[in-house]
Tab-separated table of C-alpha atoms in Angstrom:
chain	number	residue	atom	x	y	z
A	1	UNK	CA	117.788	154.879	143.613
A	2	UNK	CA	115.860	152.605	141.056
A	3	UNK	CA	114.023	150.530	142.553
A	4	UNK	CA	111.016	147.651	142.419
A	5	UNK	CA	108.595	145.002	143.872
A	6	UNK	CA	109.101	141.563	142.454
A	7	UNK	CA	107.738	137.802	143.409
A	8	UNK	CA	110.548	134.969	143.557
A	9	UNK	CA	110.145	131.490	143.086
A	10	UNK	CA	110.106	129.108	145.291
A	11	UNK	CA	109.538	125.674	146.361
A	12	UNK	CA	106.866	126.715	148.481
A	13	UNK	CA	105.604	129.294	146.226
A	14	UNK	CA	106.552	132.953	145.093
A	15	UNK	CA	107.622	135.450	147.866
A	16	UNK	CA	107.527	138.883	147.381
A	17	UNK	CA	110.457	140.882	147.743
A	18	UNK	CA	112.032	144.331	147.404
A	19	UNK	CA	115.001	145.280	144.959
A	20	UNK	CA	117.149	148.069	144.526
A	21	UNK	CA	119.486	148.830	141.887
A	22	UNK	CA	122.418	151.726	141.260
A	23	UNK	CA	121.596	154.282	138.709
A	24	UNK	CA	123.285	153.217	135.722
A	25	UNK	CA	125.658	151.897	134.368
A	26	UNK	CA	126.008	148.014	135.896
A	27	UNK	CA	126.320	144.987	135.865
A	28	UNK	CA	126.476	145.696	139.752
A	29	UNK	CA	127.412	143.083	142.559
A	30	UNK	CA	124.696	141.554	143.914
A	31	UNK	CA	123.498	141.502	147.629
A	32	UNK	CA	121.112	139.362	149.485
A	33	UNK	CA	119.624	141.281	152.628
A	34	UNK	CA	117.581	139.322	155.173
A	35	UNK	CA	115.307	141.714	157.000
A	36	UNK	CA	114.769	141.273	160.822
A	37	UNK	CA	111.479	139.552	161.731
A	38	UNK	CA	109.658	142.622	161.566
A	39	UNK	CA	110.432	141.976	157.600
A	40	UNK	CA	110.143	144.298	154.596
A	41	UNK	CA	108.930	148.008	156.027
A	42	UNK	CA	109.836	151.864	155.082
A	43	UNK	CA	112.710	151.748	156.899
A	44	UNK	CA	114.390	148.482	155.170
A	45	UNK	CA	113.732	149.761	151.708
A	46	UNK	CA	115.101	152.883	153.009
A	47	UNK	CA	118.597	150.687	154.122
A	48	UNK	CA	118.032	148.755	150.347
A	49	UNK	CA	118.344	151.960	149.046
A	50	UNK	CA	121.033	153.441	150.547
A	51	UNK	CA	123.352	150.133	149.671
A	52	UNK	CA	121.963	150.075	146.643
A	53	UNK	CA	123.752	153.951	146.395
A	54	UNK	CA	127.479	152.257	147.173
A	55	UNK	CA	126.860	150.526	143.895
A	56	UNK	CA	125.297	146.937	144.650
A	57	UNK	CA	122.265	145.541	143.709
A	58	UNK	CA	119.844	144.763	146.820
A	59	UNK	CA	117.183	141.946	146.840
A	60	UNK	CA	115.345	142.283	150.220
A	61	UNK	CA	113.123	139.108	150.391
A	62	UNK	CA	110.041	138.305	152.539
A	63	UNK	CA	111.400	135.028	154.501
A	64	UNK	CA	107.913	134.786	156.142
A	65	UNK	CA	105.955	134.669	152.715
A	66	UNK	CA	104.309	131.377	153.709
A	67	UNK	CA	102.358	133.330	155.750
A	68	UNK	CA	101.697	136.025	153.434
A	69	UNK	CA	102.830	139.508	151.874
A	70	UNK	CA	105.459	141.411	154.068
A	71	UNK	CA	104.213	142.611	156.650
A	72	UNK	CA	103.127	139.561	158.106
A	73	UNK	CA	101.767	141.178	161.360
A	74	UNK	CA	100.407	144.899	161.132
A	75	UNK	CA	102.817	147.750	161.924
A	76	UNK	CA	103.151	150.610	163.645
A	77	UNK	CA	105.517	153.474	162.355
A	78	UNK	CA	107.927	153.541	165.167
A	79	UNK	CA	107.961	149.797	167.261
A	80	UNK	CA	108.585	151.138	170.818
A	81	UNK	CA	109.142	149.464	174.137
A	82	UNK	CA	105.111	149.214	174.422
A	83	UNK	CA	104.869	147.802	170.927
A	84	UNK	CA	107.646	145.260	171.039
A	85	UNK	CA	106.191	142.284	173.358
A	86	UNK	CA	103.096	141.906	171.254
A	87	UNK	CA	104.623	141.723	167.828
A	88	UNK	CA	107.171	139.381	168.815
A	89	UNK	CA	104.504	137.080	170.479
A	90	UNK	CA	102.621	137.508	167.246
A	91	UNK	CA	105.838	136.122	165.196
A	92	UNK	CA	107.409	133.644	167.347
A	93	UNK	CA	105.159	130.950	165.438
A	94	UNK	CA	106.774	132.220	162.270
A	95	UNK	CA	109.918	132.362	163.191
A	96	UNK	CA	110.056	128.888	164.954
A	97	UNK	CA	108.806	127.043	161.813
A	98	UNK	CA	111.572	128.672	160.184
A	99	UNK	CA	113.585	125.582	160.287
A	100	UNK	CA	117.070	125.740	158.605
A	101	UNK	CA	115.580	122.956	156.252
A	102	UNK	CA	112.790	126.025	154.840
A	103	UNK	CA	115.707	128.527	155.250
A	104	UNK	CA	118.072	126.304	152.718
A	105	UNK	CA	114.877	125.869	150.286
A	106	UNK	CA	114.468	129.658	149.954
A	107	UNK	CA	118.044	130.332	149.976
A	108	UNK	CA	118.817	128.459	147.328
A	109	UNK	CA	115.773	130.361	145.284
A	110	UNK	CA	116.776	133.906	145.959
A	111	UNK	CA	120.215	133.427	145.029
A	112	UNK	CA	119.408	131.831	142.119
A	113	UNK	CA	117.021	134.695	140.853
A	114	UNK	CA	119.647	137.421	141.977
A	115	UNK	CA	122.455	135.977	140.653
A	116	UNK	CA	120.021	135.704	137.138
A	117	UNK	CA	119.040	139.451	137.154
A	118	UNK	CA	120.544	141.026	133.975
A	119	UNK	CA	121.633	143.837	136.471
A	120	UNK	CA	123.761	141.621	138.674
A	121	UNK	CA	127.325	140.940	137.577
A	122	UNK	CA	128.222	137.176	137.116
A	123	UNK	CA	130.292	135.625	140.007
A	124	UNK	CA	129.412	135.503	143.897
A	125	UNK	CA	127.187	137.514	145.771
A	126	UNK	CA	127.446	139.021	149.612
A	127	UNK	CA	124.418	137.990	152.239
A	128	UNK	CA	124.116	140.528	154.596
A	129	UNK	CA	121.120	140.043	157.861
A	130	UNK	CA	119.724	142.103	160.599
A	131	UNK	CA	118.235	140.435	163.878
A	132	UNK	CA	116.969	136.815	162.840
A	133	UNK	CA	118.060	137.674	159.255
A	134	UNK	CA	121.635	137.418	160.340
A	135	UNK	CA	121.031	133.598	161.462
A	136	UNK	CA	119.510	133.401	158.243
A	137	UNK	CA	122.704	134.840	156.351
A	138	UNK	CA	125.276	132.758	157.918
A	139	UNK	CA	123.106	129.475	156.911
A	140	UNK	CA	122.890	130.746	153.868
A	141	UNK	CA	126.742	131.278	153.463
A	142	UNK	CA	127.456	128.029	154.916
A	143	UNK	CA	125.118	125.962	152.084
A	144	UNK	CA	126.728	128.145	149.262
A	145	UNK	CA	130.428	128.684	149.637
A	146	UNK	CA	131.140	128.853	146.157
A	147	UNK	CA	127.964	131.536	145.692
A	148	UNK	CA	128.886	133.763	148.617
A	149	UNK	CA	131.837	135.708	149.025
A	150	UNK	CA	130.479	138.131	151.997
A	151	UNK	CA	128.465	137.172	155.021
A	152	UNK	CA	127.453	139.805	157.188
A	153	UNK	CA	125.731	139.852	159.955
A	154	UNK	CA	124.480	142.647	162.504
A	155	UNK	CA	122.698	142.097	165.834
A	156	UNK	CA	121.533	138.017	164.724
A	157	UNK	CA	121.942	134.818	166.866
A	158	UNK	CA	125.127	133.908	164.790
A	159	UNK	CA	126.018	130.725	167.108
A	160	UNK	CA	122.471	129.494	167.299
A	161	UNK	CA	123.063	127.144	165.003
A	162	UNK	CA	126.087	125.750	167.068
A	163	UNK	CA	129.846	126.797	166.625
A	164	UNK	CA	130.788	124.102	163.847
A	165	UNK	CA	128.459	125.712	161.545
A	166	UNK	CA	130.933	129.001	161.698
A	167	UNK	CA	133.801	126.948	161.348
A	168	UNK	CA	132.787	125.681	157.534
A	169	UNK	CA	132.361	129.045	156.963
A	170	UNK	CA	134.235	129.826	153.183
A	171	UNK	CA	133.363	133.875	152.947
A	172	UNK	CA	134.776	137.523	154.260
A	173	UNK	CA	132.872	138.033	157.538
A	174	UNK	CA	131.973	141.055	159.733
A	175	UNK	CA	130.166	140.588	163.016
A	176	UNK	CA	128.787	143.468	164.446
A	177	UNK	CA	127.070	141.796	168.073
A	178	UNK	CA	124.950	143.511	170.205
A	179	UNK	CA	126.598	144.355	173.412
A	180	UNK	CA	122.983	143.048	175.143
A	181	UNK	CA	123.145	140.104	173.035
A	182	UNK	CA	126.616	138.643	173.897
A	183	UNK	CA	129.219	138.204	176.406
A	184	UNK	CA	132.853	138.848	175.737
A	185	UNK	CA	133.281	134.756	176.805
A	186	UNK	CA	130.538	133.921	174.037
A	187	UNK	CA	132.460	136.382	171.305
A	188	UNK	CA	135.693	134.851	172.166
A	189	UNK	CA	133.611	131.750	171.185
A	190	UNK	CA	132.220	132.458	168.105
A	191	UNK	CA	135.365	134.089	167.108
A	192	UNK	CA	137.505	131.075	167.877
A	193	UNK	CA	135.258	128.896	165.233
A	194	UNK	CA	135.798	131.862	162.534
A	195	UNK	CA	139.638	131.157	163.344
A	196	UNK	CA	139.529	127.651	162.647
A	197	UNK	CA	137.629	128.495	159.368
A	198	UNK	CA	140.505	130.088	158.662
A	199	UNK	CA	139.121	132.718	156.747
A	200	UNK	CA	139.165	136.577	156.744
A	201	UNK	CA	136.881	138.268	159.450
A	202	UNK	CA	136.326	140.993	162.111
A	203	UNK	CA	133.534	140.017	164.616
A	204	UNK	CA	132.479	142.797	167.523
A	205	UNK	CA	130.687	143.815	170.268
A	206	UNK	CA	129.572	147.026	169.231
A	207	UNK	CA	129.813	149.284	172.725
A	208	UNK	CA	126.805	150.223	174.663
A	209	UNK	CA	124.082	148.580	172.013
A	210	UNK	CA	121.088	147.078	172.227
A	211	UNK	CA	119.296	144.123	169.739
A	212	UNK	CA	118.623	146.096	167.070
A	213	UNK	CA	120.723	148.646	166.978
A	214	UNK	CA	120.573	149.037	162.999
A	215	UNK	CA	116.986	149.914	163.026
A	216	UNK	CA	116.089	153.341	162.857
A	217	UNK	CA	112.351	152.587	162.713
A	218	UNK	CA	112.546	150.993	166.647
A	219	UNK	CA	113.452	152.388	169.842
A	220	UNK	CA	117.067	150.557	169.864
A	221	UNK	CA	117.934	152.594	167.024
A	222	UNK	CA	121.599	153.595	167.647
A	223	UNK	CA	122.937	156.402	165.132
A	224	UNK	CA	126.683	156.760	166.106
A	225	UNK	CA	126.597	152.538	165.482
A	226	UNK	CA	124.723	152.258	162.727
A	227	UNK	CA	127.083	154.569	161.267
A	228	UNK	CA	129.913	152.103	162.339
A	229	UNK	CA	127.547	149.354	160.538
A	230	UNK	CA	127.670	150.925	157.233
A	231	UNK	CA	131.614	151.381	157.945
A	232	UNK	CA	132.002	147.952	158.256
A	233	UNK	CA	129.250	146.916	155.934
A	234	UNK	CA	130.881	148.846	152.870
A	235	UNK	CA	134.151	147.653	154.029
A	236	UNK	CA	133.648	144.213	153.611
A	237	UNK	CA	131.819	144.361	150.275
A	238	UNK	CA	134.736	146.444	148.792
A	239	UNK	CA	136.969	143.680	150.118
A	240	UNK	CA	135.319	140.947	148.443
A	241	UNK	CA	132.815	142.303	145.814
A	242	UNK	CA	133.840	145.914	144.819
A	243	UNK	CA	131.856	147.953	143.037
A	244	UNK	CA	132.255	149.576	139.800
């Protein structure tokens, strides 16, 4: 797939991101992809990319560009068990002064510069998230109901925000919850705000998973549900946005 580096405005100054487009063809539906903490790697360009395939543009930003060019914090190839404690020690400062007030000011930025792309087809967009990235979709859905369409969300603190926020909601959901990160009580919660939104939605514990679970580049990788991810993924975008 085509794809490029670019810098976004913002109020705080340009962060870099990653796009991917279809071959061809177009204008394309746009999607904006928040990144886990770990941010903009190999193996996120590789997940751009393979979106980007189905027929949708991708804009992967760096949320953390404050602090810099993605990666914030250096790498390793694979994040193990070993690896895991330090890095996330490393970007807890990050991703606490990630208020929802900075999250709105970017989010507001990167939709406006996909939605402007000459590649991106005019109407809404779908926000899709990974780990923190999914907290950062659903605020972005809730600020921009008439922008977003989709809102999807694997592995992220959906409820952190509180239950009311999930209620506004105006766009096609999929949860896909880590079966380590919530109980069956706590998804019986969050779904019972998505039914008083009264909006169209599947929201699950994906069996057996860990945080994470999407990442192939980390030891919670899991195959047989990140190929239930895409499933549901796809899914909703053809719902809502299709392609082509």
């Amino acid at each position: 797939m085509p794809d490029t580096t670019l810098l976004v405005p913002t109020p705080d100054g340009p962060a870099d991101a990653f796009a991917a487009f279809p071959e061809g063809g177009g204008p394309h539906p746009g999607v904006l992809m928040y990144s886990d903490a770990f941010g903009i790697r190999p193996a996120l360009r590789a997940m751009a990319r393979e979106l980007a395939g189905h027929g949708y543009v991708v804009l992967v930003p760096n949320v953390f560009h404050r602090q810099g060019p993605t990666p914030v914090v250096e790498l390793p190839d694979f994040i193990g068990e070993d690896d895991r404690p330090g890095l996330v020690a490393r970007l807890m400062p990050f991703i606490e002064a990630h208020t929802p007030e900075r999250t709105l000011a970017d989010a507001g930025a990167f939709l406006s510069f996909l939605s402007a792309r000459p590649e991106v087809a005019p109407g809404p967009v779908a926000v899709s998230g990974y780990c923190f990235g999914g907290l950062l979709a659903v605020r972005t859905a809730a600020a921009h109901p008439g922008t977003v369409a989709a809102l999807a969300s694997f592995h992220g603190p959906v409820h952190a925000d509180g239950l009311d926020v999930l209620s506004g909601l105006r766009a096609e959901i999929h949860f896909g919850h880590a079966a380590g990160d919530l109980t069956p009580q706590a998804l019986a919660g969050v779904n019972a705000a998505l039914d008083a939104a009264g909006i169209a939605y599947t929201s699950e514990i994906y069996p057996g998973t860990v945080h994470g679970f999407t990442l192939p580049d980390t030891d919670a990788f899991d195959a047989g549900a990140s190929g239930h991810h895409w499933d549901r993924l796809l899914a909703l975008l053809g719902s809502a946005l299709p392609a082509g």
